[in-house]
Coordinates of C-alpha atoms (C1' of nucleotides) in Angstrom, one line a residue:
Chain F
M1 CA -104.6 39.7 -26.5
S2 CA -103.2 36.2 -26.0
Y3 CA -99.8 34.5 -26.3
L4 CA -98.5 31.1 -26.6
K5 CA -98.1 29.5 -23.2
P6 CA -95.3 27.2 -22.2
T7 CA -96.3 23.8 -21.0
L8 CA -96.0 23.4 -17.1
A9 CA -94.6 20.0 -15.9
V10 CA -93.5 18.8 -12.4
D11 CA -90.5 16.4 -12.3
I12 CA -89.6 14.8 -9.0
A13 CA -86.2 13.8 -7.8
I14 CA -86.9 10.8 -5.6
I15 CA -83.7 10.5 -3.2
T16 CA -82.9 7.7 -1.1
V17 CA -79.6 6.3 0.5
N18 CA -78.4 2.9 0.5
D19 CA -75.0 1.4 1.3
G20 CA -73.4 4.5 1.9
N21 CA -74.5 5.8 -1.8
L22 CA -77.1 8.6 -2.5
K23 CA -79.4 7.3 -5.0
C24 CA -82.2 8.5 -7.4
L25 CA -85.0 7.1 -9.1
L26 CA -85.1 7.3 -12.7
V27 CA -87.4 6.2 -15.4
K28 CA -86.5 5.2 -19.2
R29 CA -87.8 7.3 -21.9
D30 CA -90.0 6.1 -24.4
D31 CA -88.1 5.2 -27.4
A32 CA -90.3 6.8 -29.7
A33 CA -89.5 10.6 -28.4
D34 CA -86.7 12.6 -29.1
V35 CA -85.1 11.9 -26.0
G36 CA -85.7 8.0 -26.6
G37 CA -83.6 5.7 -24.6
A38 CA -82.2 8.3 -22.5
W39 CA -83.5 8.3 -18.6
A40 CA -85.0 11.0 -16.9
L41 CA -86.6 12.1 -13.4
P42 CA -90.2 11.2 -13.2
G43 CA -92.6 13.9 -14.3
G44 CA -95.9 14.8 -15.7
F45 CA -97.9 17.7 -17.0
V46 CA -99.3 20.3 -14.5
H47 CA -103.3 20.6 -15.6
E48 CA -105.1 23.8 -15.2
D49 CA -107.2 22.4 -12.3
V50 CA -104.9 20.7 -10.2
S51 CA -102.4 22.2 -8.0
L52 CA -98.5 21.8 -8.1
E53 CA -98.5 19.6 -5.1
S54 CA -101.2 17.5 -6.1
T55 CA -99.7 16.9 -9.5
A56 CA -96.4 15.8 -7.6
K57 CA -98.3 13.6 -5.2
R58 CA -99.9 12.0 -8.7
V59 CA -96.7 11.5 -10.5
A60 CA -95.2 10.0 -7.6
L61 CA -98.0 7.6 -7.2
E62 CA -98.7 6.9 -11.0
K63 CA -95.2 6.5 -12.1
V64 CA -93.5 4.7 -9.2
G65 CA -96.5 3.6 -6.9
L66 CA -95.5 5.8 -4.0
A67 CA -97.8 7.6 -1.7
D68 CA -97.0 9.7 1.6
I69 CA -93.5 10.7 1.0
Y70 CA -91.7 13.9 1.9
L71 CA -91.6 16.6 -0.8
E72 CA -90.2 19.9 -1.2
Q73 CA -90.0 22.2 -4.3
L74 CA -86.4 22.3 -5.3
C75 CA -86.7 25.1 -8.4
A76 CA -88.1 26.0 -11.6
Y77 CA -86.4 25.5 -14.7
G78 CA -87.5 27.5 -17.8
S79 CA -84.6 27.5 -20.1
L80 CA -85.7 27.6 -23.6
N81 CA -84.4 24.3 -25.2
R82 CA -84.4 21.9 -22.4
D83 CA -86.9 19.8 -23.8
P84 CA -86.0 19.7 -27.8
R85 CA -89.8 18.6 -28.6
K86 CA -91.4 21.9 -27.0
R87 CA -91.0 24.4 -24.4
V88 CA -91.6 23.1 -21.1
V89 CA -91.1 24.9 -17.8
S90 CA -90.5 22.5 -15.0
I91 CA -91.2 22.9 -11.5
T92 CA -88.9 20.2 -10.0
H93 CA -89.6 18.8 -6.4
L94 CA -87.3 17.0 -4.2
A95 CA -88.8 13.7 -2.5
L96 CA -86.8 11.8 0.1
L97 CA -87.5 8.4 1.1
P98 CA -86.0 5.6 3.1
F99 CA -84.6 2.7 1.2
D100 CA -86.9 0.0 2.4
R101 CA -90.0 2.0 1.2
I102 CA -88.5 1.3 -2.1
G103 CA -90.9 -1.7 -3.1
K104 CA -89.9 -4.6 -4.8
A105 CA -92.3 -3.8 -7.6
V106 CA -89.9 -0.8 -8.4
I107 CA -86.8 -2.8 -8.3
A108 CA -88.6 -5.4 -10.6
N109 CA -89.7 -2.7 -12.9
P110 CA -87.2 -2.6 -16.1
E111 CA -88.6 1.1 -17.3
L112 CA -87.4 2.1 -13.7
T113 CA -83.7 2.1 -12.1
L114 CA -82.2 3.3 -8.8
A115 CA -79.0 5.0 -9.9
D116 CA -75.9 6.2 -7.7
I117 CA -75.5 9.9 -8.1
K118 CA -71.9 10.9 -8.7
I119 CA -70.8 14.6 -8.6
D120 CA -67.9 15.9 -10.4
W121 CA -66.9 17.8 -7.1
T122 CA -63.8 19.6 -8.7
G123 CA -64.3 23.5 -8.7
E124 CA -65.9 23.3 -5.0
L125 CA -69.2 24.6 -6.2
G126 CA -70.4 21.7 -7.7
G127 CA -71.8 21.1 -11.3
P128 CA -73.9 18.5 -13.1
A129 CA -74.2 15.0 -11.8
S130 CA -74.0 11.6 -13.4
A131 CA -75.9 8.7 -12.7
V132 CA -74.6 5.3 -12.5
S133 CA -76.9 2.3 -12.2
N134 CA -75.9 -1.3 -11.4
E135 CA -78.0 -2.8 -14.2
H136 CA -77.3 -0.1 -16.7
G137 CA -74.0 1.4 -15.8
L138 CA -73.3 5.2 -16.7
L139 CA -76.8 6.6 -17.7
D140 CA -77.6 9.0 -20.4
L141 CA -79.7 11.5 -18.6
A142 CA -82.7 13.4 -20.9
F143 CA -83.2 17.2 -20.6
D144 CA -81.4 19.2 -18.1
H145 CA -81.6 16.3 -15.4
A146 CA -77.9 16.2 -15.2
H147 CA -77.8 19.7 -13.9
I148 CA -81.1 19.2 -11.7
L149 CA -79.5 16.5 -10.1
G150 CA -76.4 18.3 -9.2
D151 CA -78.9 21.2 -7.6
V152 CA -80.5 18.3 -5.7
V153 CA -77.3 17.4 -4.1
K154 CA -76.4 20.9 -3.5
R155 CA -79.7 21.4 -1.5
L156 CA -79.5 18.5 0.3
R157 CA -76.1 19.5 2.0
G158 CA -76.9 23.1 2.4
K159 CA -80.2 21.9 4.4
L160 CA -78.7 18.8 6.1
D161 CA -77.6 20.6 9.4
Y162 CA -80.2 23.1 10.1
S163 CA -83.1 21.2 9.2
A164 CA -84.6 17.6 9.5
V165 CA -84.2 16.5 6.0
G166 CA -81.6 13.8 6.9
L167 CA -84.3 12.2 9.2
E168 CA -86.6 11.6 6.2
L169 CA -84.4 9.0 4.5
L170 CA -84.2 6.9 7.8
P171 CA -86.7 3.9 8.6
A172 CA -88.9 4.0 11.2
L173 CA -86.4 2.6 13.6
F174 CA -82.8 3.0 13.2
T175 CA -79.3 3.2 14.8
L176 CA -77.2 6.4 15.5
R177 CA -74.9 4.7 13.1
D178 CA -77.4 4.7 10.3
A179 CA -78.1 8.1 10.6
Q180 CA -74.4 9.0 10.4
E181 CA -74.0 6.9 7.3
I182 CA -76.9 8.7 5.8
H183 CA -75.4 12.0 6.5
E184 CA -71.8 11.1 5.3
A185 CA -73.3 9.8 2.1
I186 CA -75.2 13.2 1.4
L187 CA -72.1 15.2 2.5
G188 CA -69.5 12.9 0.6
H189 CA -67.2 12.7 3.7
G190 CA -66.8 10.9 7.2
L191 CA -67.9 12.4 10.4
T192 CA -66.7 12.0 13.9
K193 CA -68.8 9.7 15.8
P194 CA -69.1 11.7 19.2
A195 CA -69.8 15.1 17.8
F196 CA -72.3 13.8 15.2
R197 CA -74.4 12.1 18.3
R198 CA -74.4 14.9 20.3
K199 CA -75.6 17.3 17.7
L200 CA -78.2 14.9 16.7
L201 CA -79.6 14.0 20.3
D202 CA -79.3 17.7 21.3
R203 CA -81.7 18.8 18.7
E204 CA -84.3 16.3 20.2
L205 CA -85.7 15.2 17.0
I206 CA -85.4 11.7 17.7
K207 CA -85.6 9.5 20.8
P208 CA -84.4 6.1 22.2
T209 CA -86.6 3.3 21.8
G210 CA -85.2 1.0 24.8
T211 CA -84.8 -1.7 22.3
K212 CA -81.9 -2.8 20.5
E213 CA -81.2 -3.9 16.7
V214 CA -81.0 -7.6 16.1
A215 CA -77.3 -8.1 15.7
S216 CA -75.7 -10.6 13.4
A217 CA -72.3 -9.9 14.8
F218 CA -71.1 -8.0 17.9
R219 CA -72.8 -5.7 20.0
P220 CA -76.1 -4.4 18.9
A221 CA -77.0 -0.7 18.9
E222 CA -79.8 1.0 20.5
L223 CA -82.7 1.7 18.1
Y224 CA -84.2 5.2 17.7
E225 CA -87.0 6.6 16.4
K226 CA -88.1 10.0 15.2
V227 CA -90.5 12.1 17.6
N228 CA -93.8 13.3 16.6
Chain C
M1 CA -104.2 14.7 -26.1
S2 CA -104.0 17.9 -24.9
Y3 CA -105.3 19.5 -21.4
L4 CA -106.0 23.0 -20.6
K5 CA -102.6 24.6 -19.3
P6 CA -102.0 27.0 -16.5
T7 CA -101.0 30.4 -17.3
L8 CA -97.2 30.9 -16.0
A9 CA -96.2 34.5 -14.7
V10 CA -93.3 35.8 -13.1
D11 CA -93.5 38.2 -10.1
I12 CA -90.5 40.0 -8.4
A13 CA -90.1 41.0 -4.7
I14 CA -87.9 44.0 -5.2
I15 CA -86.3 44.6 -2.1
T16 CA -84.2 47.3 -0.5
V17 CA -83.2 49.0 2.8
N18 CA -83.7 52.2 4.0
D19 CA -83.3 53.9 7.4
G20 CA -83.3 50.6 9.0
N21 CA -86.3 49.2 7.5
L22 CA -86.7 46.5 5.1
K23 CA -88.7 47.6 2.0
C24 CA -90.7 46.1 -0.9
L25 CA -91.7 47.8 -4.4
L26 CA -95.2 47.2 -5.0
V27 CA -97.5 48.4 -8.1
K28 CA -101.3 49.2 -8.0
R29 CA -103.4 46.9 -9.5
D30 CA -105.9 48.3 -12.2
D31 CA -109.1 49.2 -10.7
A32 CA -111.0 47.4 -13.5
A33 CA -109.5 43.9 -12.6
D34 CA -110.8 41.6 -9.7
V35 CA -108.2 42.7 -7.4
G36 CA -108.6 46.4 -8.4
G37 CA -107.3 48.7 -5.7
A38 CA -104.8 46.2 -4.0
W39 CA -101.1 46.4 -4.3
A40 CA -99.0 43.7 -5.9
L41 CA -95.8 42.7 -6.6
P42 CA -94.5 43.6 -10.4
G43 CA -95.4 40.6 -12.3
G44 CA -95.7 39.8 -15.9
F45 CA -96.6 36.7 -18.1
V46 CA -94.0 34.2 -19.5
H47 CA -94.2 33.6 -23.2
E48 CA -93.4 30.7 -24.9
D49 CA -90.4 32.0 -26.4
V50 CA -88.9 33.4 -23.5
S51 CA -86.8 32.1 -20.4
L52 CA -87.9 32.7 -17.1
E53 CA -84.9 34.8 -16.1
S54 CA -85.6 36.9 -19.5
T55 CA -89.2 37.3 -18.2
A56 CA -88.1 38.7 -14.7
K57 CA -85.3 41.3 -16.3
R58 CA -88.2 42.5 -18.6
V59 CA -90.7 42.9 -15.7
A60 CA -88.1 44.8 -13.7
L61 CA -87.4 47.1 -16.7
E62 CA -90.8 47.7 -18.1
K63 CA -92.8 48.0 -14.8
V64 CA -90.2 49.9 -12.7
G65 CA -87.3 51.0 -15.1
L66 CA -84.8 48.8 -13.4
A67 CA -81.5 46.8 -15.2
D68 CA -78.9 45.1 -14.0
I69 CA -80.3 44.2 -10.6
Y70 CA -79.4 41.1 -8.3
L71 CA -82.1 38.4 -9.3
E72 CA -82.7 35.0 -7.7
Q73 CA -85.6 32.3 -7.8
L74 CA -87.7 32.4 -4.7
C75 CA -90.4 29.6 -5.2
A76 CA -93.2 28.7 -7.7
Y77 CA -96.8 29.4 -6.4
G78 CA -99.3 27.6 -7.9
S79 CA -102.6 27.2 -5.6
L80 CA -105.9 26.7 -7.4
N81 CA -107.3 30.1 -6.5
R82 CA -104.3 32.3 -5.7
D83 CA -105.4 34.3 -8.6
P84 CA -109.4 35.0 -8.7
R85 CA -109.6 35.3 -12.3
K86 CA -108.0 32.3 -13.9
R87 CA -105.1 29.7 -12.9
V88 CA -101.8 31.5 -12.8
V89 CA -98.8 29.9 -11.6
S90 CA -96.2 32.5 -10.5
I91 CA -92.4 31.9 -10.4
T92 CA -91.6 34.3 -8.0
H93 CA -88.1 36.0 -8.1
L94 CA -86.4 37.8 -5.4
A95 CA -84.6 41.1 -6.5
L96 CA -82.2 43.2 -4.3
L97 CA -80.8 46.7 -5.0
P98 CA -79.5 49.6 -2.8
F99 CA -81.5 52.2 -1.9
D100 CA -79.8 54.9 -3.8
R101 CA -80.8 52.9 -6.9
I102 CA -84.5 53.5 -6.5
G103 CA -84.8 56.3 -9.2
K104 CA -86.9 59.5 -8.7
A105 CA -89.1 58.2 -11.4
V106 CA -90.1 55.2 -9.3
I107 CA -90.8 57.4 -6.1
A108 CA -92.9 60.3 -8.1
N109 CA -94.9 57.4 -10.0
P110 CA -98.2 56.9 -8.1
E111 CA -98.9 53.5 -9.2
L112 CA -95.8 52.5 -7.3
T113 CA -95.0 52.5 -3.8
L114 CA -92.0 51.6 -1.6
A115 CA -93.5 49.7 1.5
D116 CA -92.2 48.6 4.8
I117 CA -92.3 44.7 5.4
K118 CA -93.9 44.0 8.6
I119 CA -93.6 40.4 9.9
D120 CA -96.0 39.2 12.5
W121 CA -93.2 37.5 14.5
T122 CA -95.2 35.3 16.9
G123 CA -94.9 31.6 16.4
E124 CA -91.1 31.7 15.6
L125 CA -91.5 30.6 12.0
G126 CA -93.1 33.6 10.7
G127 CA -96.2 33.7 8.5
P128 CA -97.6 36.2 6.0
A129 CA -96.0 39.9 6.0
S130 CA -98.1 43.1 5.8
A131 CA -96.9 46.2 4.0
V132 CA -97.1 49.6 5.2
S133 CA -96.3 52.6 3.0
N134 CA -95.8 56.3 4.0
E135 CA -98.3 57.6 1.4
H136 CA -101.2 55.0 1.8
G137 CA -100.7 53.1 5.2
L138 CA -101.5 49.6 5.6
L139 CA -101.6 48.1 2.0
D140 CA -104.2 45.9 1.0
L141 CA -102.0 42.9 -0.8
A142 CA -103.3 41.1 -4.0
F143 CA -103.4 37.7 -4.5
D144 CA -101.2 35.5 -1.9
H145 CA -98.6 38.1 -2.1
A146 CA -98.7 38.6 1.5
H147 CA -97.5 35.3 2.1
I148 CA -94.8 35.5 -0.6
L149 CA -93.5 38.4 1.1
G150 CA -93.3 36.4 4.4
D151 CA -91.3 33.7 2.3
V152 CA -89.2 36.4 1.2
V153 CA -88.0 37.5 4.5
K154 CA -87.6 33.9 5.6
R155 CA -85.2 33.4 2.8
L156 CA -83.3 36.7 3.5
R157 CA -82.6 35.9 7.0
G158 CA -81.7 32.2 6.1
K159 CA -79.4 33.4 3.6
L160 CA -77.8 36.2 5.4
D161 CA -74.7 34.4 6.9
Y162 CA -73.7 31.9 4.5
S163 CA -74.1 34.2 1.4
A164 CA -73.3 37.7 0.1
V165 CA -77.1 38.6 -0.6
G166 CA -76.6 41.7 2.1
L167 CA -74.0 43.0 0.1
E168 CA -76.3 43.6 -2.7
L169 CA -78.4 46.2 -0.6
L170 CA -75.2 48.2 -0.1
P171 CA -74.2 51.1 -2.6
A172 CA -70.9 51.0 -4.2
L173 CA -69.1 52.8 -1.4
F174 CA -70.2 52.1 2.1
T175 CA -69.3 52.1 5.7
L176 CA -69.5 49.0 8.0
R177 CA -71.9 50.8 10.1
D178 CA -74.2 50.8 6.9
A179 CA -73.5 47.2 6.5
Q180 CA -74.6 46.3 10.0
E181 CA -77.7 48.3 9.8
I182 CA -78.8 46.1 6.8
H183 CA -78.0 43.1 8.5
E184 CA -80.0 44.3 11.7
A185 CA -82.6 45.4 9.4
I186 CA -82.9 42.1 7.6
L187 CA -82.7 40.1 10.8
G188 CA -85.0 42.2 13.1
H189 CA -82.4 42.7 15.8
G190 CA -79.1 44.4 16.8
L191 CA -76.1 43.0 16.1
T192 CA -72.6 43.5 18.5
K193 CA -70.1 45.6 16.3
P194 CA -66.7 43.8 16.8
A195 CA -68.2 40.6 16.1
F196 CA -70.0 41.8 12.9
R197 CA -66.9 43.6 11.6
R198 CA -64.7 40.4 12.3
K199 CA -67.0 38.1 10.3
L200 CA -67.8 40.4 7.3
L201 CA -63.9 41.3 7.0
D202 CA -62.9 37.8 7.3
R203 CA -64.6 36.8 4.5
E204 CA -62.9 39.0 2.2
L205 CA -65.7 40.0 0.1
I206 CA -65.1 43.7 0.7
K207 CA -62.2 45.9 1.0
P208 CA -61.4 49.0 2.5
T209 CA -60.8 51.9 -0.1
G210 CA -58.6 54.3 1.9
T211 CA -61.0 57.0 1.8
K212 CA -63.5 58.2 4.6
E213 CA -67.2 59.2 4.3
V214 CA -67.8 62.9 4.2
A215 CA -69.3 63.6 7.9
S216 CA -71.9 65.7 8.9
A217 CA -70.7 65.2 12.5
F218 CA -68.0 63.6 14.6
R219 CA -65.5 61.1 13.3
P220 CA -66.0 59.6 9.6
A221 CA -65.8 56.1 9.1
E222 CA -63.7 54.3 6.4
L223 CA -65.5 53.5 3.0
Y224 CA -65.3 49.9 1.8
E225 CA -66.2 48.6 -1.5
K226 CA -67.2 45.0 -2.7
V227 CA -64.1 43.0 -4.3
N228 CA -64.6 42.1 -7.9
Chain V
dA1 C1' -61.1 -14.8 26.0
dG2 C1' -61.1 -12.3 22.1
dA3 C1' -62.9 -9.2 18.5
dA4 C1' -65.6 -5.9 16.9
dT5 C1' -68.5 -2.3 17.7
dA6 C1' -71.7 0.7 21.0
dG7 C1' -71.3 4.7 23.6
dT8 C1' -68.8 8.5 26.8
dG9 C1' -65.7 11.5 28.9
dT10 C1' -62.5 15.1 28.4
dC11 C1' -59.1 18.2 26.1
dT12 C1' -58.7 21.8 22.6
dC13 C1' -59.5 25.0 19.2
dT14 C1' -62.3 28.0 17.0
dC15 C1' -65.3 31.5 17.0
dA16 C1' -69.1 34.7 18.4
dG17 C1' -70.9 37.8 22.0
dA18 C1' -69.5 41.3 25.3
dC19 C1' -67.3 44.8 27.4
dA20 C1' -64.2 48.2 27.9
dG21 C1' -60.6 50.8 26.0
dT22 C1' -57.9 53.5 22.5
dA23 C1' -58.0 56.3 18.5
dT24 C1' -59.8 60.4 15.7
dC25 C1' -62.8 63.7 13.6
dT26 C1' -66.0 67.6 14.4
dT27 C1' -67.9 71.8 16.8
Chain S
dA1 C1' -61.2 70.8 25.0
dA2 C1' -65.5 68.4 24.7
dG3 C1' -68.1 65.0 22.6
dA4 C1' -69.5 61.5 19.8
dT5 C1' -68.2 57.9 16.9
dA6 C1' -64.7 54.6 14.7
dC7 C1' -62.3 51.1 15.6
dT8 C1' -59.8 47.3 18.4
dG9 C1' -57.8 44.2 22.1
dT10 C1' -59.2 40.9 25.5
dC11 C1' -62.1 37.8 28.2
dT12 C1' -65.7 34.2 28.2
dG13 C1' -68.7 30.6 27.0
dA14 C1' -70.5 27.3 23.4
dG15 C1' -69.7 24.0 20.3
dA16 C1' -67.3 21.0 17.2
dG17 C1' -63.5 17.7 16.1
dA18 C1' -59.9 14.6 17.9
dC19 C1' -58.7 11.1 20.9
dA20 C1' -58.9 7.7 24.2
dC21 C1' -61.4 4.7 27.3
dT22 C1' -65.1 2.0 29.2
dA23 C1' -69.1 -1.1 27.9
dT24 C1' -71.6 -4.8 26.0
dT25 C1' -72.8 -8.3 23.0
dC26 C1' -71.4 -12.4 19.9
dT27 C1' -68.2 -16.2 18.4

DNA sequence: AGAATAGTGTCTCTCAGACAGTATCTT
DNA sequence: AAGATACTGTCTGAGAGACACTATTCT
């Protein structure tokens, strides 16, 4: 016997941090579709002969031109009416990359936008997120993607201090202040400098390079790099 | 255009603790199938008009007769050849329940077994798990289920001290020693009593009932219950 | 020299582990 | 009374936050 199957998709929340704000790359949905005009996470369908991870890599490359980015699985979303057109189960992934790898091609593409993620943090647990872009203001998010973005932030905050996810958002060379700003952007509150430095250095995931940043003003900080 | 779709399934790792051992409920696969004779997590296919959560509840009820159990999503497994018969993507769930809710019907069913989960803990990160049952000895695990069981243990250990998952494995009334034994079974090492008691009581997830266990020998301990 | 940030030393508070002691129940 | 376990008080050491101090570079 055979049943009708759901369609399987992979969506990717491509996250970066710039200027103290957590940002997510979103694509504008075609006007012809039911969700036309709304913004969504980049996604694609999973074919029978392609693994979930390969599908995620294909989506990142085809839709936004990114290769070799950090990817991890976030969660599967399978509510019946999350997509108004047909039943789609989405295996959503989380991708992290430093802001300097967001190429000019992405910025110039009118179908893409890099939106600030805003969380309604009343209630302590966090619910859905909203997205605000410089070009388009408050965005209309398609499907359950506002809810997914809320889960993304929860995951990041949860993993931040027992894993190395924070480092994925840093460029090859960075100062400890850069690292601290990224952690603060994810957590949504300030951290004390000495404690942050101690914790990060004690974990031995980064090492000093001996070179210093080229300072536009005042004392330049030492540049660090990731180990391995 | 249309592509061949993977088939979507839900598998459930139904976990309990008894006698200091972490245990998982496994079903014997039909001898006719390619994986015949091996043991596997209970699972079922996701139909187009049923949500992931409902599918998980259906599997728990139909395959092992359990309703109202704690369920959370673990991970989606989608390697191409994880099922030798056809491409199946499994949204695997984690279910927790106290040992006293494993009914006699489950124990008596020869198609089911409650196996001890053994982890090869060399390498610090943990890899696949093996399963050993009293009746059948070391079990042959179907598909990628040995790997999934390893992930189950990692998830449990990771969540144990910032969430209430440990309490899901306890019966309605329990002593602090019961709670400690369950935590020790998950973590795989002993804990010190005063520290464990302080941490558990400070979180205010449990409260004393004023009654004591009916002791077979020596001083009886106070019984606690979960709040809410 | 002055300003602003980089980087460090120290104090304190909290919390978990260890240990030892007291309390209570059964035989 | 003896024995075994429940439960608790206290010491200690590790670690994070707060604060203040020194160091370095640019204008």
